[in-house]
PDB file of C-alpha atoms in Angstrom:
ATOM      1  CA  UNK A   1     134.880 116.351  86.869  1.00 83.00           C
ATOM      2  CA  UNK A   2     132.163 113.845  88.009  1.00 94.00           C
ATOM      3  CA  UNK A   3     129.549 114.336  91.083  1.00 97.00           C
ATOM      4  CA  UNK A   4     127.425 112.121  93.032  1.00 98.00           C
ATOM      5  CA  UNK A   5     123.566 113.175  93.132  1.00 98.00           C
ATOM      6  CA  UNK A   6     120.885 112.119  95.808  1.00 98.00           C
ATOM      7  CA  UNK A   7     117.527 113.330  96.791  1.00 98.00           C
ATOM      8  CA  UNK A   8     115.339 112.071  99.953  1.00 98.00           C
ATOM      9  CA  UNK A   9     112.054 113.185 101.478  1.00 98.00           C
ATOM     10  CA  UNK A  10     111.475 112.841 104.972  1.00 98.00           C
ATOM     11  CA  UNK A  11     108.240 112.689 107.145  1.00 96.00           C
ATOM     12  CA  UNK A  12     107.406 113.666 110.501  1.00 90.00           C
ATOM     13  CA  UNK A  13     110.173 116.133 110.357  1.00 94.00           C
ATOM     14  CA  UNK A  14     111.610 119.716 109.627  1.00 97.00           C
ATOM     15  CA  UNK A  15     114.563 121.522 108.014  1.00 98.00           C
ATOM     16  CA  UNK A  16     115.593 122.312 111.558  1.00 98.00           C
ATOM     17  CA  UNK A  17     115.889 118.616 112.538  1.00 98.00           C
ATOM     18  CA  UNK A  18     117.506 117.664 109.530  1.00 98.00           C
ATOM     19  CA  UNK A  19     120.068 120.530 109.796  1.00 98.00           C
ATOM     20  CA  UNK A  20     120.660 119.753 113.091  1.00 98.00           C
ATOM     21  CA  UNK A  21     121.311 115.910 111.937  1.00 98.00           C
ATOM     22  CA  UNK A  22     123.937 117.297 109.920  1.00 98.00           C
ATOM     23  CA  UNK A  23     125.679 120.193 112.299  1.00 98.00           C
ATOM     24  CA  UNK A  24     125.912 118.358 115.653  1.00 98.00           C
ATOM     25  CA  UNK A  25     128.168 115.535 116.431  1.00 98.00           C
ATOM     26  CA  UNK A  26     125.192 113.626 118.125  1.00 98.00           C
ATOM     27  CA  UNK A  27     123.140 114.162 114.971  1.00 98.00           C
ATOM     28  CA  UNK A  28     126.060 112.924 112.504  1.00 98.00           C
ATOM     29  CA  UNK A  29     126.680 109.955 115.024  1.00 98.00           C
ATOM     30  CA  UNK A  30     123.036 109.076 114.392  1.00 98.00           C
ATOM     31  CA  UNK A  31     123.102 108.148 110.892  1.00 98.00           C
ATOM     32  CA  UNK A  32     126.446 108.263 109.410  1.00 98.00           C
ATOM     33  CA  UNK A  33     128.777 106.680 111.710  1.00 98.00           C
ATOM     34  CA  UNK A  34     128.857 106.195 115.606  1.00 98.00           C
ATOM     35  CA  UNK A  35     132.465 107.196 115.901  1.00 98.00           C
ATOM     36  CA  UNK A  36     132.001 110.852 114.672  1.00 98.00           C
ATOM     37  CA  UNK A  37     133.918 113.541 116.669  1.00 98.00           C
ATOM     38  CA  UNK A  38     135.536 116.988 116.672  1.00 98.00           C
ATOM     39  CA  UNK A  39     133.651 120.619 115.652  1.00 97.00           C
ATOM     40  CA  UNK A  40     130.556 120.433 113.300  1.00 96.00           C
ATOM     41  CA  UNK A  41     130.370 124.337 113.464  1.00 96.00           C
ATOM     42  CA  UNK A  42     131.560 126.967 110.523  1.00 97.00           C
ATOM     43  CA  UNK A  43     135.253 126.448 109.880  1.00 97.00           C
ATOM     44  CA  UNK A  44     135.472 123.607 112.373  1.00 98.00           C
ATOM     45  CA  UNK A  45     136.671 120.044 111.213  1.00 98.00           C
ATOM     46  CA  UNK A  46     134.469 116.667 111.908  1.00 98.00           C
ATOM     47  CA  UNK A  47     136.394 113.556 111.871  1.00 98.00           C
ATOM     48  CA  UNK A  48     134.242 110.619 110.677  1.00 98.00           C
ATOM     49  CA  UNK A  49     135.719 107.078 111.359  1.00 98.00           C
ATOM     50  CA  UNK A  50     134.674 103.737 109.880  1.00 95.00           C
ATOM     51  CA  UNK A  51     136.343  99.871 110.635  1.00 92.00           C
ATOM     52  CA  UNK A  52     138.528 100.667 107.298  1.00 86.00           C
ATOM     53  CA  UNK A  53     139.326 104.263 107.829  1.00 92.00           C
ATOM     54  CA  UNK A  54     137.565 107.514 107.787  1.00 95.00           C
ATOM     55  CA  UNK A  55     137.426 111.136 106.338  1.00 97.00           C
ATOM     56  CA  UNK A  56     137.914 114.855 107.995  1.00 98.00           C
ATOM     57  CA  UNK A  57     135.870 117.465 106.840  1.00 98.00           C
ATOM     58  CA  UNK A  58     136.127 121.043 107.144  1.00 98.00           C
ATOM     59  CA  UNK A  59     132.636 122.986 107.544  1.00 98.00           C
ATOM     60  CA  UNK A  60     132.954 125.538 104.876  1.00 98.00           C
ATOM     61  CA  UNK A  61     129.418 126.766 104.801  1.00 98.00           C
ATOM     62  CA  UNK A  62     126.443 126.780 107.059  1.00 98.00           C
ATOM     63  CA  UNK A  63     122.949 128.512 106.416  1.00 98.00           C
ATOM     64  CA  UNK A  64     120.554 127.618 109.111  1.00 98.00           C
ATOM     65  CA  UNK A  65     117.833 125.085 108.020  1.00 98.00           C
ATOM     66  CA  UNK A  66     118.718 125.549 104.459  1.00 98.00           C
ATOM     67  CA  UNK A  67     122.252 124.458 103.494  1.00 98.00           C
ATOM     68  CA  UNK A  68     125.514 122.953 104.601  1.00 98.00           C
ATOM     69  CA  UNK A  69     129.024 122.310 102.820  1.00 98.00           C
ATOM     70  CA  UNK A  70     131.920 120.115 103.811  1.00 98.00           C
ATOM     71  CA  UNK A  71     135.303 120.104 102.203  1.00 98.00           C
ATOM     72  CA  UNK A  72     137.156 116.974 102.343  1.00 98.00           C
ATOM     73  CA  UNK A  73     140.714 117.556 103.997  1.00 98.00           C
ATOM     74  CA  UNK A  74     141.750 114.102 104.569  1.00 98.00           C
ATOM     75  CA  UNK A  75     140.647 110.487 103.509  1.00 97.00           C
ATOM     76  CA  UNK A  76     141.057 108.425 100.486  1.00 97.00           C
ATOM     77  CA  UNK A  77     142.797 110.244  97.701  1.00 97.00           C
ATOM     78  CA  UNK A  78     140.113 110.269  95.511  1.00 97.00           C
ATOM     79  CA  UNK A  79     137.773 112.270  98.105  1.00 97.00           C
ATOM     80  CA  UNK A  80     140.477 114.932  99.371  1.00 98.00           C
ATOM     81  CA  UNK A  81     139.573 118.177  97.906  1.00 97.00           C
ATOM     82  CA  UNK A  82     135.987 117.125  97.004  1.00 98.00           C
ATOM     83  CA  UNK A  83     132.820 118.977  98.529  1.00 98.00           C
ATOM     84  CA  UNK A  84     129.869 117.479 100.112  1.00 98.00           C
ATOM     85  CA  UNK A  85     126.847 119.791  99.740  1.00 98.00           C
ATOM     86  CA  UNK A  86     123.548 119.408 101.722  1.00 98.00           C
ATOM     87  CA  UNK A  87     120.372 121.384 100.687  1.00 98.00           C
ATOM     88  CA  UNK A  88     117.075 121.458 102.600  1.00 98.00           C
ATOM     89  CA  UNK A  89     113.823 122.573 101.694  1.00 98.00           C
ATOM     90  CA  UNK A  90     110.010 121.561 102.631  1.00 97.00           C
ATOM     91  CA  UNK A  91     107.401 120.378  99.896  1.00 94.00           C
ATOM     92  CA  UNK A  92     104.226 118.665 100.504  1.00 91.00           C
ATOM     93  CA  UNK A  93     104.762 117.739 104.254  1.00 94.00           C
ATOM     94  CA  UNK A  94     108.156 116.104 103.473  1.00 97.00           C
ATOM     95  CA  UNK A  95     111.928 118.013 104.304  1.00 98.00           C
ATOM     96  CA  UNK A  96     113.740 117.196 101.309  1.00 98.00           C
ATOM     97  CA  UNK A  97     117.304 116.870 101.412  1.00 98.00           C
ATOM     98  CA  UNK A  98     119.144 117.489  98.417  1.00 98.00           C
ATOM     99  CA  UNK A  99     122.675 116.026  98.404  1.00 98.00           C
ATOM    100  CA  UNK A 100     125.727 116.294  96.215  1.00 98.00           C
ATOM    101  CA  UNK A 101     129.179 115.065  96.509  1.00 98.00           C
ATOM    102  CA  UNK A 102     130.918 117.445  93.931  1.00 98.00           C
ATOM    103  CA  UNK A 103     134.612 117.435  92.236  1.00 97.00           C
ATOM    104  CA  UNK A 104     135.580 113.668  91.720  1.00 97.00           C
ATOM    105  CA  UNK A 105     138.428 113.958  89.257  1.00 96.00           C
ATOM    106  CA  UNK A 106     137.173 110.480  87.517  1.00 94.00           C
ATOM    107  CA  UNK A 107     134.082 108.187  87.404  1.00 94.00           C
ATOM    108  CA  UNK A 108     136.466 105.526  88.762  1.00 96.00           C
ATOM    109  CA  UNK A 109     134.503 101.977  90.414  1.00 97.00           C
ATOM    110  CA  UNK A 110     135.010 103.566  93.881  1.00 97.00           C
ATOM    111  CA  UNK A 111     132.588 106.502  92.862  1.00 98.00           C
ATOM    112  CA  UNK A 112     130.230 104.287  91.838  1.00 98.00           C
ATOM    113  CA  UNK A 113     130.517 102.345  95.124  1.00 98.00           C
ATOM    114  CA  UNK A 114     130.304 105.417  97.427  1.00 98.00           C
ATOM    115  CA  UNK A 115     127.217 106.490  95.455  1.00 98.00           C
ATOM    116  CA  UNK A 116     125.348 103.359  96.444  1.00 98.00           C
ATOM    117  CA  UNK A 117     126.816 103.755  99.810  1.00 98.00           C
ATOM    118  CA  UNK A 118     125.646 107.625 100.330  1.00 98.00           C
ATOM    119  CA  UNK A 119     122.039 106.279  98.977  1.00 98.00           C
ATOM    120  CA  UNK A 120     122.380 103.743 101.990  1.00 98.00           C
ATOM    121  CA  UNK A 121     123.271 106.234 104.417  1.00 98.00           C
ATOM    122  CA  UNK A 122     120.842 108.810 103.478  1.00 98.00           C
ATOM    123  CA  UNK A 123     118.032 106.306 103.902  1.00 98.00           C
ATOM    124  CA  UNK A 124     119.529 105.815 107.534  1.00 98.00           C
ATOM    125  CA  UNK A 125     119.249 109.524 108.031  1.00 98.00           C
ATOM    126  CA  UNK A 126     115.618 109.414 107.048  1.00 98.00           C
ATOM    127  CA  UNK A 127     114.852 106.548 109.339  1.00 98.00           C
ATOM    128  CA  UNK A 128     116.735 108.473 112.256  1.00 98.00           C
ATOM    129  CA  UNK A 129     114.606 111.539 111.761  1.00 98.00           C
ATOM    130  CA  UNK A 130     111.164 109.321 111.032  1.00 97.00           C
ATOM    131  CA  UNK A 131     111.475 106.756 113.589  1.00 97.00           C
ATOM    132  CA  UNK A 132     114.293 107.971 116.134  1.00 96.00           C
ATOM    133  CA  UNK A 133     116.628 104.968 114.916  1.00 97.00           C
ATOM    134  CA  UNK A 134     119.174 105.068 111.862  1.00 98.00           C
ATOM    135  CA  UNK A 135     121.859 102.614 110.872  1.00 98.00           C
ATOM    136  CA  UNK A 136     125.067 104.289 111.281  1.00 98.00           C
ATOM    137  CA  UNK A 137     128.293 102.258 110.806  1.00 97.00           C
ATOM    138  CA  UNK A 138     129.297  99.836 112.047  1.00 97.00           C
ATOM    139  CA  UNK A 139     125.923  98.567 111.768  1.00 94.00           C
ATOM    140  CA  UNK A 140     124.953 100.087 108.365  1.00 95.00           C
ATOM    141  CA  UNK A 141     123.993  97.940 105.662  1.00 94.00           C
ATOM    142  CA  UNK A 142     126.609  96.203 103.649  1.00 92.00           C
ATOM    143  CA  UNK A 143     125.955  96.350  99.922  1.00 95.00           C
ATOM    144  CA  UNK A 144     129.158  94.532  98.594  1.00 94.00           C
ATOM    145  CA  UNK A 145     132.795  93.093  98.914  1.00 91.00           C
ATOM    146  CA  UNK A 146     133.562  96.599  99.785  1.00 92.00           C
ATOM    147  CA  UNK A 147     131.062  96.671 102.635  1.00 89.00           C
TER     148      UNK A 147
ATOM    149  CA  UNK B   1     126.322 115.621  80.232  1.00 83.00           C
ATOM    150  CA  UNK B   2     125.917 113.844  83.686  1.00 94.00           C
ATOM    151  CA  UNK B   3     125.637 110.248  84.805  1.00 97.00           C
ATOM    152  CA  UNK B   4     124.340 108.274  87.281  1.00 98.00           C
ATOM    153  CA  UNK B   5     126.879 105.486  88.800  1.00 98.00           C
ATOM    154  CA  UNK B   6     126.297 102.703  91.159  1.00 98.00           C
ATOM    155  CA  UNK B   7     128.200  99.248  92.543  1.00 98.00           C
ATOM    156  CA  UNK B   8     126.749  96.503  94.302  1.00 98.00           C
ATOM    157  CA  UNK B   9     128.227  93.030  95.010  1.00 98.00           C
ATOM    158  CA  UNK B  10     125.585  90.150  95.358  1.00 98.00           C
ATOM    159  CA  UNK B  11     126.359  87.007  97.494  1.00 96.00           C
ATOM    160  CA  UNK B  12     125.469  83.195  96.701  1.00 90.00           C
ATOM    161  CA  UNK B  13     125.162  84.352  92.955  1.00 94.00           C
ATOM    162  CA  UNK B  14     126.905  84.303  89.827  1.00 97.00           C
ATOM    163  CA  UNK B  15     127.185  86.708  86.783  1.00 98.00           C
ATOM    164  CA  UNK B  16     125.037  84.102  84.745  1.00 98.00           C
ATOM    165  CA  UNK B  17     122.336  84.798  87.417  1.00 98.00           C
ATOM    166  CA  UNK B  18     122.841  88.558  87.518  1.00 98.00           C
ATOM    167  CA  UNK B  19     123.042  88.330  83.752  1.00 98.00           C
ATOM    168  CA  UNK B  20     119.381  86.511  83.481  1.00 98.00           C
ATOM    169  CA  UNK B  21     117.786  89.009  86.123  1.00 98.00           C
ATOM    170  CA  UNK B  22     118.599  91.614  83.296  1.00 98.00           C
ATOM    171  CA  UNK B  23     117.820  90.178  80.182  1.00 98.00           C
ATOM    172  CA  UNK B  24     114.504  88.161  81.325  1.00 98.00           C
ATOM    173  CA  UNK B  25     110.965  89.543  81.379  1.00 98.00           C
ATOM    174  CA  UNK B  26     110.513  87.553  84.604  1.00 98.00           C
ATOM    175  CA  UNK B  27     114.107  88.482  85.921  1.00 98.00           C
ATOM    176  CA  UNK B  28     113.322  91.961  85.595  1.00 98.00           C
ATOM    177  CA  UNK B  29     109.917  91.604  86.814  1.00 98.00           C
ATOM    178  CA  UNK B  30     111.266  90.401  90.162  1.00 98.00           C
ATOM    179  CA  UNK B  31     113.019  93.163  91.057  1.00 98.00           C
ATOM    180  CA  UNK B  32     112.381  96.639  89.217  1.00 98.00           C
ATOM    181  CA  UNK B  33     108.508  96.369  88.173  1.00 98.00           C
ATOM    182  CA  UNK B  34     106.223  93.426  88.284  1.00 98.00           C
ATOM    183  CA  UNK B  35     104.749  95.261  85.329  1.00 98.00           C
ATOM    184  CA  UNK B  36     107.542  94.253  82.876  1.00 98.00           C
ATOM    185  CA  UNK B  37     106.373  93.213  79.190  1.00 98.00           C
ATOM    186  CA  UNK B  38     108.225  93.130  76.092  1.00 98.00           C
ATOM    187  CA  UNK B  39     111.190  91.534  74.142  1.00 97.00           C
ATOM    188  CA  UNK B  40     114.429  91.853  76.447  1.00 96.00           C
ATOM    189  CA  UNK B  41     116.440  90.135  73.794  1.00 96.00           C
ATOM    190  CA  UNK B  42     118.987  92.164  71.486  1.00 97.00           C
ATOM    191  CA  UNK B  43     117.115  94.859  69.491  1.00 97.00           C
ATOM    192  CA  UNK B  44     114.029  94.142  71.436  1.00 98.00           C
ATOM    193  CA  UNK B  45     111.831  96.741  73.446  1.00 98.00           C
ATOM    194  CA  UNK B  46     111.226  96.503  76.895  1.00 98.00           C
ATOM    195  CA  UNK B  47     108.264  98.095  78.689  1.00 98.00           C
ATOM    196  CA  UNK B  48     108.789  98.980  82.324  1.00 98.00           C
ATOM    197  CA  UNK B  49     105.483 100.368  84.039  1.00 98.00           C
ATOM    198  CA  UNK B  50     105.131 102.131  87.371  1.00 95.00           C
ATOM    199  CA  UNK B  51     101.816 103.390  89.015  1.00 92.00           C
ATOM    200  CA  UNK B  52     102.996 106.979  87.524  1.00 86.00           C
ATOM    201  CA  UNK B  53     104.203 106.166  84.238  1.00 92.00           C
ATOM    202  CA  UNK B  54     107.030 104.126  82.697  1.00 95.00           C
ATOM    203  CA  UNK B  55     109.855 103.563  80.374  1.00 97.00           C
ATOM    204  CA  UNK B  56     110.462 101.853  77.061  1.00 98.00           C
ATOM    205  CA  UNK B  57     114.134 100.563  76.536  1.00 98.00           C
ATOM    206  CA  UNK B  58     115.460  99.196  73.287  1.00 98.00           C
ATOM    207  CA  UNK B  59     118.114  96.619  73.934  1.00 98.00           C
ATOM    208  CA  UNK B  60     121.200  97.860  72.207  1.00 98.00           C
ATOM    209  CA  UNK B  61     124.054  95.605  73.620  1.00 98.00           C
ATOM    210  CA  UNK B  62     124.100  92.232  75.075  1.00 98.00           C
ATOM    211  CA  UNK B  63     127.204  90.261  75.881  1.00 98.00           C
ATOM    212  CA  UNK B  64     126.383  86.954  77.787  1.00 98.00           C
ATOM    213  CA  UNK B  65     127.308  87.326  81.687  1.00 98.00           C
ATOM    214  CA  UNK B  66     129.250  90.370  81.154  1.00 98.00           C
ATOM    215  CA  UNK B  67     127.285  93.331  79.837  1.00 98.00           C
ATOM    216  CA  UNK B  68     123.940  94.826  79.027  1.00 98.00           C
ATOM    217  CA  UNK B  69     123.081  98.212  77.555  1.00 98.00           C
ATOM    218  CA  UNK B  70     119.572  99.955  76.945  1.00 98.00           C
ATOM    219  CA  UNK B  71     118.627 102.989  75.414  1.00 98.00           C
ATOM    220  CA  UNK B  72     115.552 104.900  76.620  1.00 98.00           C
ATOM    221  CA  UNK B  73     113.384 105.263  73.802  1.00 98.00           C
ATOM    222  CA  UNK B  74     110.006 106.666  75.475  1.00 98.00           C
ATOM    223  CA  UNK B  75     109.401 107.927  78.982  1.00 97.00           C
ATOM    224  CA  UNK B  76     110.129 111.257  80.968  1.00 97.00           C
ATOM    225  CA  UNK B  77     111.773 113.902  78.606  1.00 97.00           C
ATOM    226  CA  UNK B  78     114.904 113.814  80.745  1.00 97.00           C
ATOM    227  CA  UNK B  79     115.485 110.019  80.207  1.00 97.00           C
ATOM    228  CA  UNK B  80     114.937 109.803  76.543  1.00 98.00           C
ATOM    229  CA  UNK B  81     117.855 109.010  74.642  1.00 97.00           C
ATOM    230  CA  UNK B  82     119.811 108.281  78.028  1.00 98.00           C
ATOM    231  CA  UNK B  83     121.460 104.705  78.301  1.00 98.00           C
ATOM    232  CA  UNK B  84     121.231 102.522  81.081  1.00 98.00           C
ATOM    233  CA  UNK B  85     124.733  99.944  81.132  1.00 98.00           C
ATOM    234  CA  UNK B  86     125.249  96.840  83.194  1.00 98.00           C
ATOM    235  CA  UNK B  87     128.678  95.586  83.597  1.00 98.00           C
ATOM    236  CA  UNK B  88     128.620  92.239  85.497  1.00 98.00           C
ATOM    237  CA  UNK B  89     132.081  90.633  87.052  1.00 98.00           C
ATOM    238  CA  UNK B  90     133.201  88.336  89.886  1.00 97.00           C
ATOM    239  CA  UNK B  91     135.623  89.206  92.995  1.00 94.00           C
ATOM    240  CA  UNK B  92     136.075  87.599  95.974  1.00 90.00           C
ATOM    241  CA  UNK B  93     133.095  85.655  95.991  1.00 94.00           C
ATOM    242  CA  UNK B  94     130.572  88.393  94.841  1.00 97.00           C
ATOM    243  CA  UNK B  95     129.168  89.256  91.705  1.00 98.00           C
ATOM    244  CA  UNK B  96     129.593  92.765  90.967  1.00 98.00           C
ATOM    245  CA  UNK B  97     127.337  94.910  89.189  1.00 98.00           C
ATOM    246  CA  UNK B  98     128.569  98.183  87.929  1.00 98.00           C
ATOM    247  CA  UNK B  99     125.780 100.094  87.000  1.00 98.00           C
ATOM    248  CA  UNK B 100     125.373 103.661  84.959  1.00 98.00           C
ATOM    249  CA  UNK B 101     122.781 105.480  83.613  1.00 98.00           C
ATOM    250  CA  UNK B 102     124.570 107.673  81.098  1.00 98.00           C
ATOM    251  CA  UNK B 103     123.884 110.965  79.141  1.00 97.00           C
ATOM    252  CA  UNK B 104     121.357 113.176  81.252  1.00 97.00           C
ATOM    253  CA  UNK B 105     121.512 116.616  79.692  1.00 96.00           C
ATOM    254  CA  UNK B 106     121.794 118.217  83.167  1.00 94.00           C
ATOM    255  CA  UNK B 107     121.981 117.607  86.659  1.00 94.00           C
ATOM    256  CA  UNK B 108     118.211 118.238  87.489  1.00 96.00           C
ATOM    257  CA  UNK B 109     116.748 117.586  90.788  1.00 97.00           C
ATOM    258  CA  UNK B 110     114.980 114.384  88.990  1.00 97.00           C
ATOM    259  CA  UNK B 111     118.173 112.934  88.381  1.00 98.00           C
ATOM    260  CA  UNK B 112     119.067 113.436  92.146  1.00 98.00           C
ATOM    261  CA  UNK B 113     115.728 111.548  92.792  1.00 98.00           C
ATOM    262  CA  UNK B 114     116.287 108.845  90.255  1.00 98.00           C
ATOM    263  CA  UNK B 115     119.964 108.231  91.388  1.00 98.00           C
ATOM    264  CA  UNK B 116     118.558 107.573  94.942  1.00 98.00           C
ATOM    265  CA  UNK B 117     115.832 105.416  93.307  1.00 98.00           C
ATOM    266  CA  UNK B 118     118.531 103.285  91.188  1.00 98.00           C
ATOM    267  CA  UNK B 119     120.108 102.517  94.651  1.00 98.00           C
ATOM    268  CA  UNK B 120     116.847 101.084  96.094  1.00 98.00           C
ATOM    269  CA  UNK B 121     116.269  99.059  93.288  1.00 98.00           C
ATOM    270  CA  UNK B 122     119.956  97.554  92.757  1.00 98.00           C
ATOM    271  CA  UNK B 123     119.254  96.813  96.438  1.00 98.00           C
ATOM    272  CA  UNK B 124     116.244  94.954  95.458  1.00 98.00           C
ATOM    273  CA  UNK B 125     117.987  92.989  92.532  1.00 98.00           C
ATOM    274  CA  UNK B 126     120.743  92.158  95.132  1.00 98.00           C
ATOM    275  CA  UNK B 127     117.858  90.859  97.582  1.00 98.00           C
ATOM    276  CA  UNK B 128     116.328  88.699  94.739  1.00 98.00           C
ATOM    277  CA  UNK B 129     119.384  87.005  93.735  1.00 98.00           C
ATOM    278  CA  UNK B 130     120.315  86.484  97.416  1.00 98.00           C
ATOM    279  CA  UNK B 131     117.213  85.618  98.800  1.00 97.00           C
ATOM    280  CA  UNK B 132     114.703  84.783  95.970  1.00 97.00           C
ATOM    281  CA  UNK B 133     112.794  87.940  97.161  1.00 97.00           C
ATOM    282  CA  UNK B 134     113.013  91.342  95.632  1.00 98.00           C
ATOM    283  CA  UNK B 135     111.017  94.465  96.266  1.00 98.00           C
ATOM    284  CA  UNK B 136     109.907  95.482  92.627  1.00 98.00           C
ATOM    285  CA  UNK B 137     107.195  98.114  92.000  1.00 97.00           C
ATOM    286  CA  UNK B 138     104.868  98.609  93.307  1.00 97.00           C
ATOM    287  CA  UNK B 139     106.037  97.143  96.350  1.00 94.00           C
ATOM    288  CA  UNK B 140     109.426  99.308  96.311  1.00 95.00           C
ATOM    289  CA  UNK B 141     110.837 101.548  99.114  1.00 94.00           C
ATOM    290  CA  UNK B 142     109.509 105.023  98.920  1.00 93.00           C
ATOM    291  CA  UNK B 143     112.237 107.545  99.456  1.00 95.00           C
ATOM    292  CA  UNK B 144     110.172 110.857  99.370  1.00 94.00           C
ATOM    293  CA  UNK B 145     107.169 112.749  98.133  1.00 91.00           C
ATOM    294  CA  UNK B 146     108.079 111.428  94.413  1.00 92.00           C
ATOM    295  CA  UNK B 147     107.951 108.165  95.826  1.00 89.00           C
TER     296      UNK B 147
END
């Protein structure tokens, strides 16, 4: 099993703001993909869509202002069954977002791409909370031939 | 053991350009840190310095335009003994850089930070090769309280 890990710190924000950006459809649409729909509450299913396809996530854990966990229930075969874990905390005036995408079967090249792409989207989340404007798909930063 | 993985694709470039950016002091100083010195040739030691500290890398593998491997010989304890592996190839008009930082003992929070930070520096490498201008330290993008 292989995991992707990231960490960002957000200024002028709070764990409540970050939690809202991860647990509301409007919040998620502001930094990951504008084409987000579904139910972001406990047990709900969220549908994230991008020009080439998308992911369906089941919300399997919610601890207010602290922790969000999704399980991938549909999408690329490498993603199905993996889990996305968000841990929120405060440190020194920053809201810390500790992110992991856990349970990849193999460290395939697509994992490497997704790792870099997650970093780009986390910086979009940071920008949204700091400035009011993120860069969600389809206006996300292209990093390669795989977009 | 835990590894960091990333993948970027560079336009208007070649594997030879990317190889040069990884195997010359001037190239490295253009995207990672301006304070780079030492010997980037086979068996050489490269010293990368940042405001809070730095890393010494031994060059342990070089295959022209294809592959570069460094071993970390000094720096933060979590880094010492780990390896940085660069694989270069071409695909569909892009120069593909497949990156891994291998052999972390544990998935500590510092690994999460370094993973995101590597993505930022890889985008700096991409920018340098596409536009002539990277964002090396100390003008790198700050991602958190850990910079």
